[in-house]
C-alpha positions as a Python dict, from the first residue, in 0.01 Angstrom:
ca = {
    (1, 'M'): (0, 0, 0),
    (2, 'E'): (296, 236, 100),
    (3, 'K'): (467, 168, -249),
    (4, 'V'): (126, 233, -436),
    (5, 'K'): (84, 551, -242),
    (6, 'L'): (457, 669, -329),
    (7, 'F'): (396, 568, -685),
    (8, 'W'): (77, 765, -720),
    (9, 'G'): (226, 1059, -542),
    (10, 'S'): (524, 1082, -794),
    (11, 'K'): (277, 1040, -1095),
    (12, 'R'): (42, 1309, -961),
    (13, 'E'): (334, 1553, -926),
    (14, 'T'): (422, 1470, -1287),
    (15, 'L'): (77, 1526, -1404),
    (16, 'I'): (37, 1859, -1216),
    (17, 'K'): (373, 1983, -1379),
    (18, 'G'): (267, 1863, -1717),
    (19, 'A'): (-82, 2044, -1690),
    (20, 'K'): (100, 2376, -1566),
    (21, 'I'): (346, 2365, -1847),
    (22, 'A'): (68, 2326, -2110),
    (23, 'V'): (-157, 2599, -1954),
    (24, 'G'): (134, 2831, -1897),
    (25, 'A'): (269, 2795, -2250),
    (26, 'S'): (-75, 2862, -2390),
    (27, 'L'): (-129, 3158, -2184),
    (28, 'A'): (213, 3308, -2283),
    (29, 'I'): (126, 3274, -2631),
    (30, 'V'): (-227, 3443, -2590),
    (31, 'I'): (-70, 3728, -2394),
    (32, 'C'): (190, 3794, -2668),
    (33, 'S'): (-59, 3766, -2939),
    (34, 'L'): (-284, 4026, -2748),
    (35, 'F'): (3, 4268, -2726),
    (36, 'G'): (80, 4231, -3094),
    (37, 'F'): (422, 4070, -3053),
    (38, 'D'): (563, 3893, -3358),
    (39, 'Y'): (648, 3516, -3316),
    (40, 'A'): (411, 3498, -3024),
    (41, 'S'): (436, 3116, -3032),
    (42, 'S'): (814, 3159, -2917),
    (43, 'A'): (688, 3293, -2579),
    (44, 'G'): (513, 2949, -2509),
    (45, 'I'): (830, 2774, -2601),
    (46, 'I'): (1019, 2982, -2352),
    (47, 'T'): (758, 2908, -2081),
    (48, 'L'): (777, 2542, -2161),
    (49, 'L'): (1156, 2535, -2142),
    (50, 'T'): (1173, 2757, -1827),
    (51, 'I'): (938, 2571, -1581),
    (52, 'Q'): (1179, 2339, -1370),
    (53, 'N'): (1101, 2092, -1108),
    (54, 'T'): (1145, 2345, -825),
    (55, 'T'): (1085, 2718, -777),
    (56, 'R'): (1452, 2791, -712),
    (57, 'A'): (1563, 2629, -1015),
    (58, 'T'): (1313, 2808, -1230),
    (59, 'L'): (1417, 3145, -1082),
    (60, 'R'): (1801, 3073, -1132),
    (61, 'L'): (1717, 2965, -1493),
    (62, 'S'): (1504, 3269, -1552),
    (63, 'I'): (1784, 3512, -1445),
    (64, 'D'): (2030, 3330, -1657),
    (65, 'R'): (1791, 3355, -1959),
    (66, 'F'): (1807, 3759, -1927),
    (67, 'F'): (2182, 3768, -1896),
    (68, 'S'): (2236, 3527, -2180),
    (69, 'F'): (1970, 3722, -2392),
    (70, 'A'): (2169, 4025, -2366),
    (71, 'L'): (2482, 3828, -2475),
    (72, 'S'): (2304, 3670, -2774),
    (73, 'M'): (2170, 4013, -2894),
    (74, 'A'): (2524, 4147, -2882),
    (75, 'I'): (2647, 3859, -3087),
    (76, 'A'): (2356, 3888, -3336),
    (77, 'F'): (2447, 4265, -3382),
    (78, 'G'): (2788, 4195, -3466),
    (79, 'V'): (2733, 3902, -3694),
    (80, 'C'): (2462, 4095, -3883),
    (81, 'A'): (2684, 4386, -3936),
    (82, 'L'): (2913, 4149, -4140),
    (83, 'Y'): (2664, 3871, -4279),
    (84, 'K'): (2337, 4023, -4274),
    (85, 'S'): (2036, 3777, -4257),
    (86, 'T'): (2195, 3460, -4407),
    (87, 'A'): (2226, 3098, -4331),
    (88, 'S'): (2609, 3146, -4286),
    (89, 'G'): (2538, 3426, -4048),
    (90, 'F'): (2297, 3210, -3844),
    (91, 'C'): (2571, 2936, -3826),
    (92, 'I'): (2833, 3187, -3701),
    (93, 'Y'): (2580, 3327, -3448),
    (94, 'M'): (2518, 2986, -3323),
    (95, 'L'): (2873, 2892, -3286),
    (96, 'L'): (2970, 3195, -3089),
    (97, 'M'): (2654, 3194, -2885),
    (98, 'V'): (2684, 2830, -2777),
    (99, 'I'): (3061, 2848, -2695),
    (100, 'L'): (3012, 3163, -2491),
    (101, 'S'): (2691, 3034, -2314),
    (102, 'F'): (2876, 2719, -2201),
    (103, 'L'): (3156, 2927, -2104),
    (104, 'F'): (2945, 3141, -1868),
    (105, 'G'): (2745, 2836, -1748),
    (106, 'W'): (2425, 2931, -1935),
    (107, 'E'): (2396, 2614, -2134),
    (108, 'N'): (2037, 2584, -2047),
    (109, 'T'): (1964, 2895, -2226),
    (110, 'V'): (2089, 2797, -2558),
    (111, 'S'): (1768, 2665, -2695),
    (112, 'T'): (1571, 2988, -2649),
    (113, 'N'): (1867, 3203, -2787),
    (114, 'A'): (1861, 2969, -3069),
    (115, 'V'): (1501, 3067, -3145),
    (116, 'F'): (1583, 3428, -3132),
    (117, 'G'): (1859, 3365, -3387),
    (118, 'T'): (1605, 3220, -3634),
    (119, 'H'): (1398, 3509, -3603),
    (120, 'I'): (1678, 3746, -3751),
    (121, 'F'): (1881, 3516, -3964),
    (122, 'I'): (1644, 3258, -4116),
    (123, 'T'): (1322, 3478, -4144),
    (124, 'E'): (1555, 3769, -4258),
    (125, 'Q'): (1432, 4015, -3994),
    (126, 'A'): (1635, 4338, -3976),
    (127, 'F'): (1822, 4396, -3668),
    (128, 'T'): (1645, 4710, -3528),
    (129, 'L'): (1567, 4839, -3176),
    (130, 'N'): (1197, 4734, -3227),
    (131, 'F'): (1321, 4385, -3310),
    (132, 'V'): (1520, 4370, -2977),
    (133, 'F'): (1226, 4500, -2785),
    (134, 'N'): (995, 4245, -2950),
    (135, 'E'): (1233, 3952, -2846),
    (136, 'L'): (1282, 4096, -2494),
    (137, 'G'): (904, 4116, -2472),
    (138, 'L'): (866, 3750, -2573),
    (139, 'L'): (1120, 3636, -2326),
    (140, 'F'): (969, 3859, -2033),
    (141, 'V'): (633, 3714, -2083),
    (142, 'G'): (755, 3354, -2108),
    (143, 'V'): (967, 3382, -1809),
    (144, 'V'): (716, 3557, -1599),
    (145, 'I'): (440, 3308, -1673),
    (146, 'A'): (695, 3018, -1594),
    (147, 'V'): (791, 3171, -1258),
    (148, 'L'): (426, 3242, -1149),
    (149, 'F'): (300, 2904, -1242),
    (150, 'N'): (601, 2746, -1057),
    (151, 'L'): (531, 2923, -745),
    (152, 'K'): (231, 2703, -719),
    (153, 'M'): (416, 2384, -743),
    (154, 'P'): (299, 2117, -473),
    (155, 'K'): (471, 2168, -144),
    (156, 'K'): (546, 1870, 77),
    (157, 'E'): (495, 2005, 448),
    (158, 'K'): (229, 1743, 516),
    (159, 'E'): (451, 1455, 400),
    (160, 'I'): (745, 1592, 589),
    (161, 'R'): (548, 1628, 906),
    (162, 'E'): (445, 1254, 861),
    (163, 'D'): (818, 1162, 815),
    (164, 'I'): (902, 1341, 1139),
    (165, 'S'): (625, 1162, 1321),
    (166, 'F'): (738, 816, 1183),
    (167, 'V'): (1104, 876, 1247),
    (168, 'E'): (1061, 1002, 1616),
    (169, 'K'): (822, 717, 1692),
    (170, 'T'): (1028, 444, 1525),
    (171, 'M'): (1351, 565, 1714),
    (172, 'A'): (1181, 559, 2037),
    (173, 'E'): (1054, 209, 1986),
    (174, 'I'): (1420, 106, 1885),
    (175, 'V'): (1569, 249, 2189),
    (176, 'F'): (1310, 89, 2419),
    (177, 'E'): (1354, -248, 2264),
    (178, 'M'): (1735, -206, 2322),
    (179, 'S'): (1679, -131, 2689),
    (180, 'E'): (1459, -440, 2713),
    (181, 'K'): (1727, -656, 2552),
    (182, 'L'): (1981, -524, 2806),
    (183, 'R'): (1749, -574, 3100),
    (184, 'S'): (1613, -929, 3039),
    (185, 'G'): (1776, -1053, 2732),
    (186, 'K'): (1454, -1053, 2551),
    (187, 'A'): (1475, -1114, 2173),
    (188, 'M'): (1443, -843, 1933),
    (189, 'E'): (1337, -1000, 1610),
    (190, 'L'): (1184, -691, 1466),
    (191, 'T'): (1444, -426, 1577),
    (192, 'G'): (1673, -492, 1281),
    (193, 'E'): (1388, -467, 1030),
    (194, 'K'): (1279, -139, 1208),
    (195, 'I'): (1631, 23, 1167),
    (196, 'A'): (1649, -76, 803),
    (197, 'D'): (1299, 66, 748),
    (198, 'L'): (1396, 384, 938),
    (199, 'S'): (1716, 427, 728),
    (200, 'A'): (1524, 398, 408),
    (201, 'R'): (1254, 635, 520),
    (202, 'L'): (1520, 889, 622),
    (203, 'D'): (1680, 882, 267),
    (204, 'T'): (1330, 966, 121),
    (205, 'A'): (1275, 1234, 389),
    (206, 'V'): (1601, 1407, 316),
    (207, 'N'): (1519, 1414, -57),
    (208, 'R'): (1154, 1526, 24),
    (209, 'A'): (1301, 1807, 242),
    (210, 'I'): (1529, 1933, -17),
    (211, 'A'): (1259, 1956, -273),
    (212, 'N'): (1040, 2140, -34),
    (213, 'R'): (1299, 2397, 44),
    (214, 'D'): (1370, 2456, -314),
    (215, 'N'): (993, 2508, -376),
    (216, 'T'): (933, 2745, -84),
    (217, 'L'): (1206, 2989, -123),
    (218, 'Q'): (1236, 3007, 248),
    (219, 'N'): (1577, 2951, 402),
    (220, 'H'): (1442, 2842, 737),
    (221, 'T'): (1303, 2536, 581),
    (222, 'E'): (1673, 2409, 568),
    (223, 'F'): (1593, 2293, 910),
    (224, 'Y'): (1408, 1970, 776),
    (225, 'I'): (1714, 1884, 558),
    (226, 'N'): (1944, 1907, 870),
    (227, 'F'): (1694, 1742, 1094),
    (228, 'F'): (1655, 1431, 878),
    (229, 'T'): (2045, 1429, 835),
    (230, 'L'): (2086, 1431, 1202),
    (231, 'R'): (1845, 1143, 1242),
    (232, 'K'): (2018, 954, 978),
    (233, 'N'): (2344, 989, 1145),
    (234, 'Q'): (2193, 887, 1482),
    (235, 'C'): (2024, 580, 1314),
    (236, 'A'): (2373, 450, 1199),
    (237, 'I'): (2476, 474, 1566),
    (238, 'L'): (2164, 271, 1672),
    (239, 'E'): (2243, 19, 1416),
    (240, 'S'): (2600, -22, 1540),
    (241, 'L'): (2466, -55, 1902),
    (242, 'Y'): (2208, -318, 1785),
    (243, 'K'): (2486, -535, 1641),
    (244, 'N'): (2664, -527, 1986),
    (245, 'L'): (2381, -572, 2220),
    (246, 'G'): (2371, -948, 2122),
    (247, 'K'): (2716, -979, 2287),
    (248, 'V'): (2590, -895, 2625),
    (249, 'G'): (2520, -1225, 2777),
    (250, 'N'): (2534, -1172, 3163),
    (251, 'R'): (2279, -949, 3341),
    (252, 'S'): (2444, -720, 3566),
    (253, 'F'): (2401, -399, 3773),
    (254, 'N'): (2584, -207, 3504),
    (255, 'A'): (2347, -343, 3235),
    (256, 'D'): (2044, -241, 3443),
    (257, 'I'): (2159, 111, 3477),
    (258, 'T'): (2232, 140, 3100),
    (259, 'A'): (1893, -26, 3035),
    (260, 'D'): (1730, 240, 3262),
    (261, 'F'): (1898, 526, 3080),
    (262, 'L'): (1777, 391, 2736),
    (263, 'K'): (1432, 335, 2872),
    (264, 'D'): (1400, 693, 3000),
    (265, 'L'): (1526, 827, 2665),
    (266, 'S'): (1275, 614, 2477),
    (267, 'E'): (980, 756, 2693),
    (268, 'S'): (1060, 1117, 2613),
    (269, 'F'): (1222, 1094, 2276),
    (270, 'S'): (1183, 1417, 2084),
    (271, 'I'): (1389, 1688, 1919),
    (272, 'Q'): (1222, 1935, 2158),
    (273, 'N'): (1405, 1795, 2469),
    (274, 'D'): (1710, 1956, 2635),
    (275, 'V'): (2008, 1744, 2512),
    (276, 'T'): (2231, 1909, 2783),
    (277, 'L'): (2046, 1719, 3073),
    (278, 'R'): (2083, 1400, 2876),
    (279, 'I'): (2465, 1452, 2840),
    (280, 'N'): (2517, 1542, 3203),
    (281, 'K'): (2327, 1221, 3311),
    (282, 'L'): (2523, 1012, 3076),
    (283, 'E'): (2856, 1158, 3198),
    (284, 'D'): (2750, 1065, 3564),
    (285, 'I'): (2683, 708, 3458),
    (286, 'I'): (3006, 680, 3268),
    (287, 'D'): (3204, 810, 3575),
    (288, 'S'): (3034, 563, 3793),
    (289, 'F'): (3153, 291, 3563),
    (290, 'K'): (3499, 413, 3598),
    (291, 'S'): (3475, 425, 3979),
    (292, 'K'): (3377, 52, 4003),
    (293, 'P'): (3647, -228, 4064),
    (294, 'L'): (3773, -374, 3748),
    (295, 'P'): (3607, -703, 3630),
    (296, 'K'): (3746, -1031, 3779),
    (297, 'S'): (3653, -1258, 3493),
    (298, 'Y'): (3671, -1240, 3100),
    (299, 'P'): (3280, -1255, 3059),
    (300, 'E'): (3249, -969, 3298),
    (301, 'F'): (3523, -768, 3120),
    (302, 'E'): (3366, -831, 2790),
    (303, 'E'): (3026, -721, 2914),
    (304, 'T'): (3170, -395, 3084),
    (305, 'A'): (3347, -321, 2761),
    (306, 'I'): (3041, -343, 2555),
    (307, 'L'): (2824, -150, 2806),
    (308, 'Y'): (3107, 119, 2802),
    (309, 'Y'): (3094, 138, 2421),
    (310, 'I'): (2714, 173, 2429),
    (311, 'L'): (2739, 458, 2657),
    (312, 'K'): (3013, 633, 2467),
    (313, 'S'): (2815, 586, 2141),
    (314, 'M'): (2512, 745, 2299),
    (315, 'E'): (2740, 1025, 2403),
    (316, 'D'): (2820, 1079, 2035),
    (317, 'F'): (2436, 1030, 1967),
    (318, 'F'): (2376, 1340, 2185),
    (319, 'T'): (2668, 1528, 2064),
    (320, 'L'): (2522, 1514, 1711),
    (321, 'K'): (2180, 1663, 1846),
    (322, 'R'): (2379, 1921, 2053),
    (323, 'D'): (2568, 2043, 1731),
    (324, 'F'): (2253, 2045, 1542),
    (325, 'I'): (2064, 2278, 1788),
    (326, 'S'): (2355, 2503, 1808),
    (327, 'S'): (2351, 2549, 1436),
    (328, 'L'): (1982, 2659, 1415),
    (329, 'S'): (1908, 3014, 1361),
    (330, 'E'): (1687, 3220, 1593),
    (331, 'E'): (1420, 3202, 1332),
    (332, 'Q'): (1432, 2822, 1319),
    (333, 'M'): (1441, 2791, 1696),
    (334, 'L'): (1111, 2996, 1712),
    (335, 'I'): (944, 2821, 1425),
    (336, 'Y'): (1024, 2457, 1480),
    (337, 'L'): (1125, 2436, 1858),
    (338, 'N'): (902, 2705, 1989),
    (339, 'R'): (1169, 2861, 2192),
    (340, 'S'): (1446, 3125, 2185),
    (341, 'K'): (1800, 3034, 2105),
    (342, 'H'): (1922, 3258, 2395),
}
């Protein structure tokens, strides 16, 4: 069912984008026709080629189109002075325009500039100020329509909120099951599967968060990308701990203390919680381990070493979160954590 949902979701976005391109291109042609521009159909082509998958990408391409348009007109002016409106002039124009466009990183604008070139060289249009304004009008209408239509591309806030809920809930369950394993040796048949599912979901969530940021144009939404990256790194730590828990064979006081700590964490697992308190409590437990007498047998030594490894790994687990929190802006703290940074 989940795969069907994801498949339909991707198809739905494709259909929406296709519909917007078709309607936007048609609207650009109609507007240019109403204003009396020559070659009005070219505005539709510009709109079609300018609409990208994200709003940011569309804006970047739109800006590049205006810069490259100025370059292409300068090239056309120079070539026309020597070759007038001929096929050989068009070939020279294309050669210079393509080379310089790639040189400046404007390769995505070559197609529309080629269309402008056909207007002056192939249709034998005279290079006049009116011609330049006509081509600039086509570009302006096509680009503006593309940007406006792209501003309404589907946002992913709802899916991201669902990702956050799934990630927090699943990580809490994994930590709880680890605490039960330490306390009683209870089998954890599903924990490995949960970790694998969590890792896969986090990969999807990061990509969704990137797409959402690029469609919203709001820098504070970078929070979601960094949040899921944090959880991805923490998931890797949990996976490593899971592989080592099976080596703890003897039940001991140290194992119970570690289990209690993990259980307490699982019962209040949230990005909202103060990580400093967790780190301080963890340091106290580690210090208590160091103050105890050395193990007298190899099994006790092995268990103590594994438990110490678990605690030090959890220290890394919380350090990642502390670094994440410290990297947030004041705006992100207020929006996503409902508190001030200071």
